[in-house]
Amino acid sequence: MQVKKSPQHIPVRYIKGVGPKKSESFRKLGVETVLDLFYYLPRRYEDRSRVVPVKDAVIGESMAVAGRVLKTNFFRARTGTSIFEVVLGDDKNRLFAVWYNLPFMNKVFKKGQTVVFYGKVDMQKRLQMNHPAYEVVEQGKIKGALDVGRIVPIYPLTASISQRYMRKVVHNAIKAHIAHIDDPLPTSLRARRKLVDFKFAVENIHFPYSFENLERAYHRLVFEEFFILQVVMALRRLKNRKKGIKYDLMEGLREKFEELFDFELTSEQKKCIKDIERDMASDKPMNRLLQGDVGSGKTAVAMYALLLAVNNGYQAAMMAPTEILARQHYVTVSKTLMPLGINVRLLVSGIEAEASGRIRKEVSSGEADIVIGTHSLIQEGMDFDSLGLAVIDEQHKFGVAQRKSLIGKGPNPPDTLVMTATPIPRSLALTVYGDMDISLLKQKPGGRQPVTTYWVGEEKRRAIYDFIRSEIDAGHQAFIVYPRVKRSGSSQMLSAEEMWEHFKEEVFPDLEVGMVHGRMKADEKKRAMERFRKGEQDILVATTVIEVGVDVPNVTVMLVEHAERYGLAQLHQLRGRIGRGEHQSYCILLGDPKTDSSRERLAMMSETDDGFKIAEKDLDIRGPGEFLGKRQSGLPELRFGNIVRDFDIMEEARTEAFDLVEQDPALSDPHNRRIREDIAERFGGKTVK
Ligand code: ADP
Ligand code: MG
């Protein structure tokens, strides 16, 4: 059955003045429908609203000048250039508009017409404008003109579509179609949020009557864009809400859990645990993001979820992106939960085939309660007896498909807890993880002090070495980080291997200096880390492999060489490796930044230790796409809104969107028809059942 296109989805070729051939040029701009055209945002605007008579033209200024066509001249210069001029004037004053090599202009003007020219007024023995924008107007009536006499939109265009033509087409489209298109935003919502209607917004984003109107139009379109996005989020969340496992919270279990630690959980940790309890006790699957800086105590929180799942007779899986991290989780979790009689298993690729086969069996038979591992958890042949909870660490290192693949291993949709140590500013979290619930850990537990960070130059090198030595004399350890393992070619960049030699032989010959880097084999790496962790070495020279997963509380200094080469997020991750004990720790960024942005990064790092502040700055500097990285993206394309700048609007739109979906989950109310259509059009109907 042929479905009749809604008026907003009529192809552009049916707009007056377009046709099949031109519609191809529009398609290249991403404009296929009337609505695409309406949402095609001008790059900027030119205020051509004040129109003056020729006598008031000011030399050197860009302005709109009106007058009568007294005469036109068309001739060829000796060089071959064709020249067309219009003599515009009133009683005494004359202005010459000149076009070179555009012979067709000869047909545009007729003697006696009133026209308006917009351009820069030059004085070349006479008043002149070269290639001005123009509009022929009816006697004395500039109103209704598109190119002059108003605030004029300037579009981002390609050669095959001129500004003038674009304006004409947009204008025609508005005239013919806008009246037939419903406002996607329900009237009551618009009233509540004081938003202008669709027609006003579209008219004024293209042909604003004033800059205030433009502002209101823009605001409304930003709101609308976020609103639709958040409706999609709300619908996704609804879809996730299939029936899941309803866990029994069990009298006294939480108290028992809290007693497992030799420290008191922070109030934030307790709050996150309550969030998790609420989710797991409901019959809908948990879909929660636990955000907290490195060392903020996420693992402790996650362990409660593990315990709750296991005590309810289900299995739990914990997936980490690297083997080091998986092993570390394994150590922590097994140490904490094994005394309760819980079977914890580790499954990573470094394990021998035989052992790995045995562990798989234990998982599929249900003998193993908790299995911790890397990607190996989602491989073929990995079956669970009764997976009830999936904890995914460092979520951004996994693709959506990998996440789904783990979740798919349960009979019911398992509850999911996703942990990330990359602080994601709320604005971004609502955009990308808008369908998840979010818990935050902002403080550092255990009365730990923030790391003191210095940014220094090469001249401090000796002093830094002395400082490292004094910390080691006080019984602590140090990390020294390099961007590369080996020096490449004639590069000036110091490398881990050569500096390791240098430290060992020349600077700290009396100390134990170890090394770890990404080119080592997994078990070599593990042994190197282990030795350092046990305190057999004082200094560990490393590449950024120590970025994730290393927990050595006795380290109080980290020297990062060539610090200007790292992004904010990476520096912050690196720094998170220290300050994990009760002693004051120091991060020394040795670097010679050559650009403003690298200077800004180092300055920011030395100013604050707050991951969320740093993340916001980082988002600011790099923009959302770069910030998230290609890997996970999931970032929607936005035409109008900017998630950083327009965050307040996003929050309002989100509230409205979630309320609306709550009330009308199928979007079947006639008032919500436009929303349903737009989502179906943009998301291929995948989100709406
Ligand atoms: P994350 O997983 O967020 O990086 P962890 O859970 O690994 O953080 O915690 C980092 C360190 O802090 C661990 O050594 C852990 O034992 C300790 N820790 C966690 N919670 C507390 C707390 N409430 N008080 C003191 N130390 C804590
Ligand atoms: Mg952790």
XYZ file of C-alpha atoms and ligand atoms in Angstrom:
717
model
C 0.000 0.000 0.000
C 1.300 3.433 -0.917
C 1.502 5.593 2.154
C 0.695 9.196 1.517
C 3.617 11.414 2.421
C 2.938 13.813 5.213
C 3.287 17.417 4.039
C 6.592 17.887 5.846
C 8.099 14.917 4.023
C 7.194 16.000 0.518
C 10.345 15.781 -1.619
C 11.951 19.107 -2.493
C 11.544 18.560 -6.202
C 7.858 19.387 -5.823
C 8.616 22.812 -4.448
C 8.004 25.553 -6.940
C 11.256 26.385 -8.718
C 13.066 23.140 -7.986
C 12.271 20.155 -10.198
C 14.188 16.892 -10.637
C 17.503 18.358 -11.748
C 17.885 20.953 -9.033
C 16.637 18.523 -6.442
C 19.874 16.647 -7.025
C 21.844 19.714 -5.893
C 19.682 19.923 -2.814
C 20.261 16.283 -2.069
C 23.981 16.982 -1.959
C 23.291 19.479 0.799
C 21.391 16.807 2.685
C 18.077 18.402 1.827
C 15.543 15.907 0.547
C 12.244 17.025 1.962
C 10.385 20.186 2.717
C 11.229 19.704 6.369
C 14.937 19.318 5.614
C 14.733 22.612 3.815
C 12.955 24.295 6.699
C 15.646 23.021 9.021
C 18.461 24.108 6.747
C 20.091 26.628 8.990
C 21.546 29.854 7.590
C 25.202 30.253 8.397
C 24.663 33.889 9.306
C 22.441 36.841 8.622
C 23.028 40.196 7.065
C 21.071 43.158 8.222
C 19.884 44.736 5.032
C 16.756 46.055 6.617
C 17.608 49.735 6.483
C 17.196 50.968 2.952
C 18.377 54.468 2.044
C 17.969 56.630 -1.040
C 21.007 57.152 -3.254
C 21.763 60.520 -1.695
C 22.315 58.852 1.701
C 24.725 56.195 0.468
C 27.879 56.220 2.590
C 31.163 55.470 0.896
C 32.928 52.450 2.326
C 29.856 50.958 3.966
C 27.771 47.933 3.087
C 24.190 49.049 2.788
C 20.920 48.736 0.946
C 20.297 51.565 -1.457
C 17.007 52.119 -3.281
C 16.302 54.166 -6.385
C 14.953 54.114 -9.896
C 16.660 52.513 -12.891
C 17.530 55.490 -15.081
C 19.525 53.613 -17.645
C 21.306 50.330 -18.298
C 24.518 49.891 -20.273
C 25.922 46.696 -21.670
C 29.280 46.705 -23.398
C 32.541 44.926 -23.801
C 35.811 46.299 -22.539
C 38.891 46.135 -24.731
C 40.094 43.183 -22.671
C 37.017 41.209 -23.715
C 35.280 41.446 -20.369
C 31.576 42.038 -20.700
C 30.331 44.784 -18.468
C 26.796 45.474 -17.459
C 25.821 48.565 -15.486
C 22.677 49.919 -14.003
C 22.483 53.610 -13.337
C 20.394 54.059 -10.266
C 19.266 57.468 -9.241
C 16.878 59.984 -7.940
C 16.786 63.635 -8.980
C 20.423 64.505 -8.719
C 22.293 61.518 -7.358
C 23.628 58.574 -9.248
C 24.915 55.177 -8.231
C 26.369 52.684 -10.677
C 25.827 48.972 -10.085
C 28.313 46.953 -12.114
C 28.529 43.292 -13.100
C 31.449 41.791 -14.961
C 31.061 38.784 -17.235
C 27.455 38.162 -16.308
C 25.747 39.055 -19.584
C 22.402 37.630 -18.493
C 22.055 40.487 -16.022
C 21.199 42.534 -19.062
C 17.750 40.969 -18.989
C 16.981 41.560 -15.328
C 16.324 45.290 -15.150
C 14.114 47.669 -17.040
C 14.244 51.420 -17.158
C 11.872 52.989 -14.683
C 11.809 50.107 -12.212
C 12.411 50.695 -8.550
C 15.198 48.487 -7.277
C 17.208 47.983 -4.153
C 20.884 47.132 -4.263
C 22.825 45.797 -1.364
C 26.588 45.931 -1.328
C 29.622 47.945 -0.421
C 29.483 51.517 -1.663
C 32.714 52.443 -3.445
C 33.924 55.684 -4.893
C 35.609 55.223 -8.254
C 35.176 58.639 -9.761
C 31.528 57.879 -9.212
C 29.477 56.006 -6.614
C 29.651 52.354 -7.480
C 28.675 48.908 -6.211
C 30.226 45.781 -7.691
C 28.015 42.735 -8.016
C 25.469 43.890 -5.451
C 22.570 41.770 -4.218
C 19.503 43.145 -5.847
C 15.775 43.102 -5.775
C 13.325 44.648 -8.175
C 10.475 46.009 -6.128
C 7.130 47.434 -6.902
C 6.958 51.154 -6.613
C 7.808 52.074 -3.051
C 7.102 48.596 -1.706
C 10.183 46.892 -0.473
C 8.190 44.705 1.835
C 8.185 41.110 0.690
C 11.581 41.327 -0.958
C 13.904 38.477 -0.084
C 17.375 39.773 -0.788
C 17.310 43.330 0.437
C 15.276 45.506 2.713
C 15.337 42.961 5.509
C 17.515 40.771 7.615
C 18.746 38.358 4.974
C 19.838 34.763 5.544
C 23.200 33.658 4.191
C 23.258 29.881 3.718
C 26.162 27.495 3.544
C 25.867 26.507 -0.111
C 27.692 24.929 -2.996
C 28.220 26.452 -6.407
C 25.139 24.910 -7.956
C 22.766 26.779 -5.666
C 23.009 30.532 -5.297
C 21.993 32.458 -2.215
C 19.329 34.216 -4.161
C 17.874 31.005 -5.544
C 17.942 29.337 -2.142
C 16.016 32.190 -0.578
C 13.451 32.003 -3.313
C 12.987 28.261 -2.859
C 12.751 28.473 0.912
C 10.256 31.254 0.529
C 8.161 29.249 -1.932
C 8.239 26.246 0.325
C 7.083 28.234 3.310
C 4.297 29.808 1.276
C 3.035 26.527 -0.117
C 3.503 24.087 2.735
C 3.888 25.572 6.168
C 0.166 25.942 6.746
C -0.345 22.209 6.240
C 2.311 21.047 8.657
C 1.413 20.401 12.256
C 3.576 21.697 15.005
C 5.568 18.797 16.459
C 5.395 20.413 19.866
C 1.996 20.097 21.514
C 0.323 23.420 22.250
C 0.228 22.864 25.983
C 3.952 22.216 26.070
C 4.638 25.342 24.036
C 2.557 27.393 26.384
C 4.297 25.939 29.418
C 7.773 26.531 28.048
C 6.943 29.802 26.305
C 7.977 28.583 22.901
C 6.947 30.130 19.613
C 5.018 27.927 17.212
C 6.415 25.987 14.278
C 5.310 28.432 11.616
C 6.784 31.404 13.413
C 10.004 29.504 14.054
C 10.518 28.441 10.459
C 9.632 31.840 9.024
C 11.897 33.652 11.392
C 14.859 31.358 11.205
C 14.963 32.097 7.473
C 13.491 35.544 7.144
C 13.564 37.111 10.588
C 11.539 40.238 11.056
C 13.908 41.257 13.818
C 16.849 39.838 15.700
C 14.623 39.225 18.706
C 12.364 37.084 16.584
C 15.350 35.227 15.254
C 16.441 34.509 18.798
C 13.025 33.159 19.744
C 12.829 31.050 16.604
C 16.244 29.608 17.263
C 15.505 28.815 20.869
C 12.366 26.989 19.893
C 14.162 24.925 17.243
C 16.891 23.946 19.679
C 14.241 22.888 22.129
C 12.409 20.893 19.494
C 15.570 19.107 18.449
C 16.477 18.087 21.990
C 12.893 17.187 22.680
C 12.681 14.715 19.801
C 16.023 13.252 20.828
C 14.859 12.791 24.385
C 11.568 11.252 23.283
C 13.705 8.662 21.514
C 15.666 8.130 24.730
C 12.484 7.739 26.718
C 11.118 5.234 24.213
C 14.340 3.243 24.280
C 14.216 3.085 27.977
C 10.645 1.882 27.786
C 11.718 -0.857 25.439
C 14.410 -1.920 27.866
C 11.761 -2.274 30.466
C 10.900 -5.809 29.655
C 10.259 -8.069 32.513
C 13.491 -8.899 34.224
C 14.552 -10.442 37.458
C 13.045 -9.211 40.678
C 15.675 -9.660 43.338
C 14.933 -10.217 46.966
C 16.910 -7.702 49.012
C 17.296 -10.086 51.943
C 17.161 -8.879 55.478
C 20.530 -7.837 56.820
C 22.488 -8.508 53.639
C 23.563 -4.934 53.161
C 24.770 -4.654 56.755
C 26.720 -7.854 56.318
C 28.220 -6.508 53.124
C 29.316 -3.268 54.719
C 31.126 -5.199 57.416
C 33.330 -6.893 54.831
C 35.461 -3.785 54.509
C 37.935 -2.404 56.943
C 36.684 1.043 56.031
C 33.364 2.799 56.210
C 31.608 3.223 52.873
C 31.164 6.883 51.980
C 27.715 8.399 51.931
C 27.940 8.559 48.140
C 28.762 4.898 47.922
C 25.825 4.118 50.164
C 23.568 6.190 47.990
C 24.728 4.349 44.861
C 24.095 1.057 46.629
C 20.558 2.191 47.412
C 20.058 3.108 43.743
C 21.168 -0.382 42.818
C 18.912 -1.990 45.390
C 15.944 -0.095 44.051
C 16.734 -1.175 40.498
C 17.393 -4.793 41.333
C 14.365 -5.165 43.555
C 12.121 -3.998 40.749
C 10.980 -6.494 38.142
C 12.461 -4.353 35.396
C 16.065 -4.937 34.439
C 18.538 -2.472 35.896
C 20.215 -0.298 33.309
C 22.495 1.906 35.345
C 25.649 3.843 34.663
C 27.964 4.246 37.638
C 30.278 7.148 37.041
C 33.218 7.997 39.188
C 36.787 8.960 38.834
C 39.515 6.380 39.142
C 39.794 5.453 42.768
C 36.392 6.765 43.704
C 35.338 3.347 44.961
C 33.141 2.006 42.189
C 34.346 -1.542 42.587
C 33.133 -1.680 46.158
C 29.699 -0.551 45.020
C 29.632 -3.061 42.178
C 30.495 -5.849 44.581
C 27.247 -5.286 46.376
C 25.342 -5.880 43.153
C 27.385 -9.051 42.625
C 26.599 -10.258 46.109
C 22.902 -9.536 45.770
C 22.684 -11.421 42.480
C 24.538 -14.440 43.812
C 22.551 -14.578 47.019
C 19.425 -14.687 44.890
C 20.717 -17.777 43.143
C 21.910 -16.086 39.973
C 25.315 -15.826 38.377
C 27.078 -12.559 37.782
C 29.650 -11.570 35.194
C 32.090 -8.702 35.336
C 33.759 -7.645 32.129
C 36.830 -5.400 31.954
C 38.634 -4.135 28.847
C 42.128 -5.327 29.738
C 43.634 -8.335 31.337
C 45.386 -6.257 33.996
C 42.094 -4.746 35.022
C 40.262 -8.052 35.009
C 42.942 -9.587 37.195
C 42.806 -6.716 39.579
C 39.044 -6.985 39.880
C 39.454 -10.681 40.408
C 41.871 -10.126 43.271
C 39.590 -7.582 44.927
C 36.342 -9.437 44.410
C 37.594 -12.850 45.390
C 39.357 -11.492 48.458
C 36.156 -9.772 49.558
C 33.482 -12.290 48.618
C 35.139 -15.695 48.853
C 34.934 -15.671 52.657
C 31.164 -15.713 52.143
C 31.449 -18.969 50.278
C 31.050 -17.426 46.848
C 32.920 -18.995 43.930
C 34.735 -16.388 41.891
C 36.505 -17.311 38.641
C 38.817 -15.438 36.324
C 38.674 -15.959 32.591
C 41.227 -14.143 30.457
C 43.073 -15.138 27.315
C 46.327 -15.560 29.228
C 44.943 -18.615 30.997
C 45.927 -22.043 29.714
C 43.442 -23.846 27.541
C 42.876 -26.585 30.043
C 42.099 -24.253 32.897
C 39.969 -22.103 30.698
C 37.947 -25.132 29.607
C 37.381 -26.070 33.213
C 36.244 -22.573 34.111
C 33.828 -22.511 31.201
C 32.327 -25.719 32.452
C 31.984 -24.339 35.918
C 30.208 -21.318 34.533
C 27.825 -23.310 32.361
C 27.047 -25.788 35.115
C 26.388 -23.016 37.572
C 29.169 -24.041 39.906
C 30.877 -20.687 39.454
C 28.894 -17.827 40.943
C 30.880 -14.941 39.610
C 33.093 -14.873 36.562
C 35.399 -11.975 35.861
C 37.094 -11.552 32.553
C 37.846 -9.663 29.396
C 36.309 -10.069 25.963
C 36.654 -13.767 26.541
C 33.358 -13.592 28.413
C 31.447 -12.827 25.249
C 33.089 -15.386 23.020
C 31.280 -18.249 21.368
C 30.842 -21.225 23.605
C 30.693 -19.158 26.739
C 27.422 -20.186 28.336
C 25.975 -19.336 31.660
C 23.699 -21.414 33.777
C 21.725 -18.445 35.023
C 23.246 -15.060 34.290
C 21.395 -12.460 36.308
C 23.780 -9.525 36.431
C 26.318 -8.071 34.053
C 28.808 -5.532 35.347
C 30.754 -3.816 32.607
C 33.789 -1.792 33.568
C 35.239 1.026 31.523
C 32.236 0.951 29.310
C 33.708 3.276 26.696
C 36.288 0.690 25.742
C 33.562 -1.669 24.606
C 31.270 -1.228 21.661
C 27.532 -1.359 22.058
C 27.468 -4.734 20.323
C 29.866 -6.259 22.838
C 27.790 -4.974 25.683
C 24.641 -6.407 24.172
C 26.355 -9.675 23.535
C 27.101 -10.140 27.221
C 23.624 -9.109 28.237
C 22.216 -11.572 25.718
C 23.727 -14.491 27.591
C 21.040 -14.566 30.223
C 17.622 -16.236 29.975
C 15.893 -13.109 31.204
C 17.441 -9.793 30.418
C 20.025 -9.536 33.212
C 20.415 -6.408 35.258
C 23.232 -4.291 33.955
C 25.627 -2.052 35.787
C 28.007 -0.128 33.628
C 30.966 1.569 35.273
C 33.063 4.297 33.823
C 36.022 6.165 35.173
C 35.854 8.695 32.389
C 33.814 11.414 33.934
C 31.240 12.394 31.396
C 29.704 15.802 31.827
C 26.025 15.561 32.500
C 25.163 17.309 29.268
C 26.845 14.597 27.293
C 25.624 11.768 29.480
C 22.034 12.821 28.897
C 22.615 12.856 25.178
C 24.469 9.623 24.778
C 23.373 7.607 27.782
C 20.003 9.266 28.044
C 18.261 5.928 28.299
C 20.247 4.886 31.376
C 19.957 5.830 34.998
C 23.038 7.467 36.358
C 24.741 7.245 39.737
C 27.698 9.377 40.624
C 30.703 9.065 42.897
C 32.301 12.454 43.180
C 34.338 12.362 46.348
C 37.418 10.333 46.922
C 36.956 7.857 49.723
C 39.095 7.214 52.734
C 40.020 10.808 53.502
C 42.390 10.760 50.570
C 43.909 14.059 49.692
C 43.794 15.470 46.228
C 46.972 14.998 44.254
C 49.110 18.103 44.040
C 50.116 18.746 40.483
C 52.976 20.842 39.153
C 53.648 21.771 35.602
C 57.345 22.403 35.102
C 59.932 22.803 32.368
C 63.199 21.093 31.544
C 65.219 23.392 33.827
C 63.671 21.623 36.833
C 64.850 18.168 35.852
C 67.541 17.862 38.547
C 65.207 19.169 41.186
C 62.571 16.629 40.144
C 65.035 13.771 40.476
C 66.001 15.010 43.926
C 62.358 15.174 44.853
C 61.684 11.642 43.645
C 64.612 10.457 45.694
C 63.354 12.175 48.814
C 59.938 10.499 48.454
C 61.615 7.132 48.046
C 63.778 7.822 51.093
C 60.530 8.383 52.959
C 59.485 4.856 52.000
C 57.358 5.578 48.931
C 57.529 4.649 45.274
C 57.404 6.507 41.980
C 56.060 6.159 38.440
C 57.840 7.760 35.520
C 55.843 7.800 32.319
C 56.943 8.126 28.680
C 54.870 8.292 25.527
C 56.945 5.672 23.682
C 58.861 2.499 24.395
C 61.675 3.248 21.972
C 62.961 6.409 20.392
C 61.801 6.609 16.832
C 64.340 7.806 14.267
C 65.717 11.248 14.932
C 62.865 12.139 17.275
C 63.697 14.366 20.216
C 61.257 12.441 22.314
C 62.622 10.537 25.271
C 61.551 6.922 25.464
C 60.894 4.473 28.274
C 63.687 2.071 27.386
C 66.542 4.546 27.123
C 65.447 6.430 30.240
C 65.143 3.200 32.158
C 68.792 2.502 31.323
C 69.697 6.046 32.247
C 67.939 5.918 35.633
C 69.265 2.499 36.479
C 72.866 3.244 35.546
C 73.299 6.935 36.175
C 70.625 8.691 38.178
C 69.427 6.103 40.684
C 72.083 3.350 40.570
C 71.456 2.523 44.214
C 67.682 2.061 43.747
C 65.595 -0.648 42.133
C 64.184 0.553 38.845
C 61.648 -1.523 36.935
C 59.946 -1.100 33.621
C 56.615 -2.004 32.077
C 55.313 -1.257 28.612
C 52.796 -2.362 26.053
C 55.227 -4.348 23.931
C 55.871 -6.837 26.727
C 54.022 -10.113 26.739
C 51.039 -10.314 29.051
C 52.767 -12.466 31.655
C 55.951 -10.393 31.531
C 53.879 -7.319 32.117
C 52.066 -8.991 34.936
C 55.293 -10.018 36.632
C 56.764 -6.540 36.277
C 53.673 -5.003 37.821
C 53.603 -7.552 40.577
C 57.204 -6.924 41.585
C 56.580 -3.233 41.766
C 53.370 -3.675 43.667
C 55.044 -5.805 46.261
C 57.535 -3.000 46.786
C 60.527 -4.853 45.359
C 61.183 -1.853 43.179
C 61.255 1.822 43.993
C 60.645 3.265 40.566
C 58.611 1.979 37.692
C 59.365 3.407 34.287
C 56.332 2.906 32.116
C 54.367 3.809 29.080
C 50.690 4.604 29.396
C 49.909 0.944 29.948
C 49.681 1.904 33.578
C 46.801 4.151 32.688
C 44.159 1.649 33.629
C 43.995 -0.720 36.440
C 47.105 -0.281 38.460
C 46.528 0.185 42.116
C 49.660 0.766 44.173
C 48.761 3.004 47.093
C 52.378 3.432 48.130
C 53.235 5.448 45.029
C 53.350 9.130 45.868
C 55.039 10.624 42.831
C 54.288 10.400 39.184
C 56.511 12.115 36.690
C 54.954 12.454 33.257
C 57.458 13.378 30.584
C 56.392 15.108 27.381
C 53.172 15.901 29.165
C 52.117 18.250 26.388
C 51.540 15.240 24.184
C 48.568 13.927 26.119
C 44.952 14.960 26.111
C 43.231 16.111 29.252
C 41.327 12.900 29.739
C 44.452 10.821 29.409
C 46.456 12.973 31.798
C 43.676 12.752 34.302
C 43.508 8.984 33.936
C 47.239 8.736 34.402
C 47.182 10.913 37.460
C 44.407 8.754 38.869
C 46.999 6.027 39.336
C 48.425 7.907 42.294
C 46.878 9.434 45.364
C 45.411 6.088 46.275
C 46.920 5.874 49.724
C 46.688 8.129 52.720
C 49.872 10.065 51.906
C 50.035 13.296 50.011
C 50.903 12.539 46.390
C 52.455 14.613 43.648
C 52.054 14.599 39.927
C 54.764 16.378 37.988
C 54.019 17.260 34.421
C 57.227 17.930 32.601
C 56.468 19.448 29.284
C 57.116 22.128 26.767
C 53.755 22.997 25.241
C 53.921 24.719 21.877
C 50.254 25.472 21.369
C 47.675 27.412 23.335
C 45.499 24.401 23.812
C 48.317 22.260 25.196
C 49.279 25.077 27.566
C 45.653 25.306 28.601
C 45.543 21.587 29.284
C 48.612 21.612 31.501
C 47.398 24.695 33.337
C 44.033 23.065 33.929
C 45.670 19.921 35.258
C 47.732 21.859 37.750
C 44.674 23.781 38.857
C 42.231 21.012 39.694
C 41.943 17.359 40.548
C 38.208 17.246 39.976
C 37.482 14.833 37.139
C 34.154 16.371 36.305
C 35.594 19.852 36.013
C 38.336 18.527 33.794
C 35.858 16.619 31.688
C 33.788 19.721 31.160
C 36.818 21.675 30.091
C 37.839 18.834 27.826
C 34.404 18.749 26.252
C 34.667 22.471 25.784
C 38.052 22.290 24.091
C 37.439 19.266 21.916
C 33.732 19.207 21.271
C 31.481 16.198 21.879
C 32.598 14.069 18.919
C 36.269 14.190 19.776
C 35.585 13.942 23.462
C 33.789 10.658 23.130
C 36.071 9.326 20.465
C 35.001 7.469 17.391
C 34.779 4.203 19.196
C 31.642 4.708 21.174
C 30.193 7.810 19.683
C 26.453 7.165 19.582
C 26.325 10.904 19.370
C 23.296 12.191 17.533
C 23.776 14.759 14.831
C 22.471 18.094 15.921
C 21.573 20.923 13.589
C 20.600 23.555 16.059
C 21.506 22.599 19.573
C 24.894 22.539 21.190
C 24.920 20.241 24.148
C 27.352 22.363 26.096
C 25.961 25.787 25.366
C 22.298 24.808 25.403
C 22.369 22.478 28.342
C 19.530 24.212 30.184
C 17.268 23.773 27.203
C 18.239 20.119 27.022
C 17.174 19.540 30.601
C 13.802 21.166 30.050
C 13.272 19.225 26.860
C 14.180 16.012 28.613
C 11.658 16.562 31.386
C 8.941 17.257 28.855
C 9.896 14.310 26.673
C 9.904 11.810 29.507
C 6.563 13.106 30.785
C 5.059 12.806 27.356
C 6.241 9.245 26.825
C 5.040 8.339 30.276
C 1.571 9.539 29.358
C 1.479 8.335 25.782
C 4.024 5.545 25.305
C 2.734 4.594 21.856
C 2.540 8.217 20.750
C -0.953 7.483 19.560
C -2.531 10.719 20.694
C -3.322 12.785 17.580
C -1.394 15.689 19.113
C 1.726 13.562 19.075
C 1.388 12.401 15.501
C 4.095 14.703 14.155
C 6.535 13.445 16.784
C 5.812 9.869 15.825
C 6.229 10.612 12.133
C 9.486 12.467 12.589
C 10.988 9.763 14.710
C 9.902 7.089 12.269
C 11.422 9.104 9.439
C 14.697 9.837 11.205
C 15.239 6.584 13.029
C 13.645 4.294 10.491
C 10.867 3.425 12.882
C 13.268 1.274 14.848
C 12.620 3.011 18.085
C 8.879 3.060 17.898
C 7.087 -0.225 17.876
P 37.468 2.566 41.318
O 36.955 1.224 40.932
O 36.411 3.608 41.308
O 38.686 2.985 40.572
P 38.078 1.245 43.723
O 36.778 0.677 44.068
O 39.089 0.363 43.069
O 37.888 2.518 42.828
O 38.661 1.924 45.017
C 39.938 2.471 45.057
C 40.571 2.199 46.396
O 39.845 2.848 47.425
C 40.597 0.735 46.734
O 41.831 0.467 47.313
C 39.468 0.580 47.734
O 39.716 -0.446 48.640
C 39.462 1.925 48.427
N 38.155 2.329 48.923
C 36.974 2.164 48.338
N 35.978 2.685 49.074
C 36.554 3.197 50.187
C 36.057 3.868 51.356
N 34.776 4.132 51.508
N 36.947 4.254 52.279
C 38.266 3.992 52.125
N 38.795 3.376 51.070
C 37.954 2.980 50.097
Mg 37.990 0.310 39.200
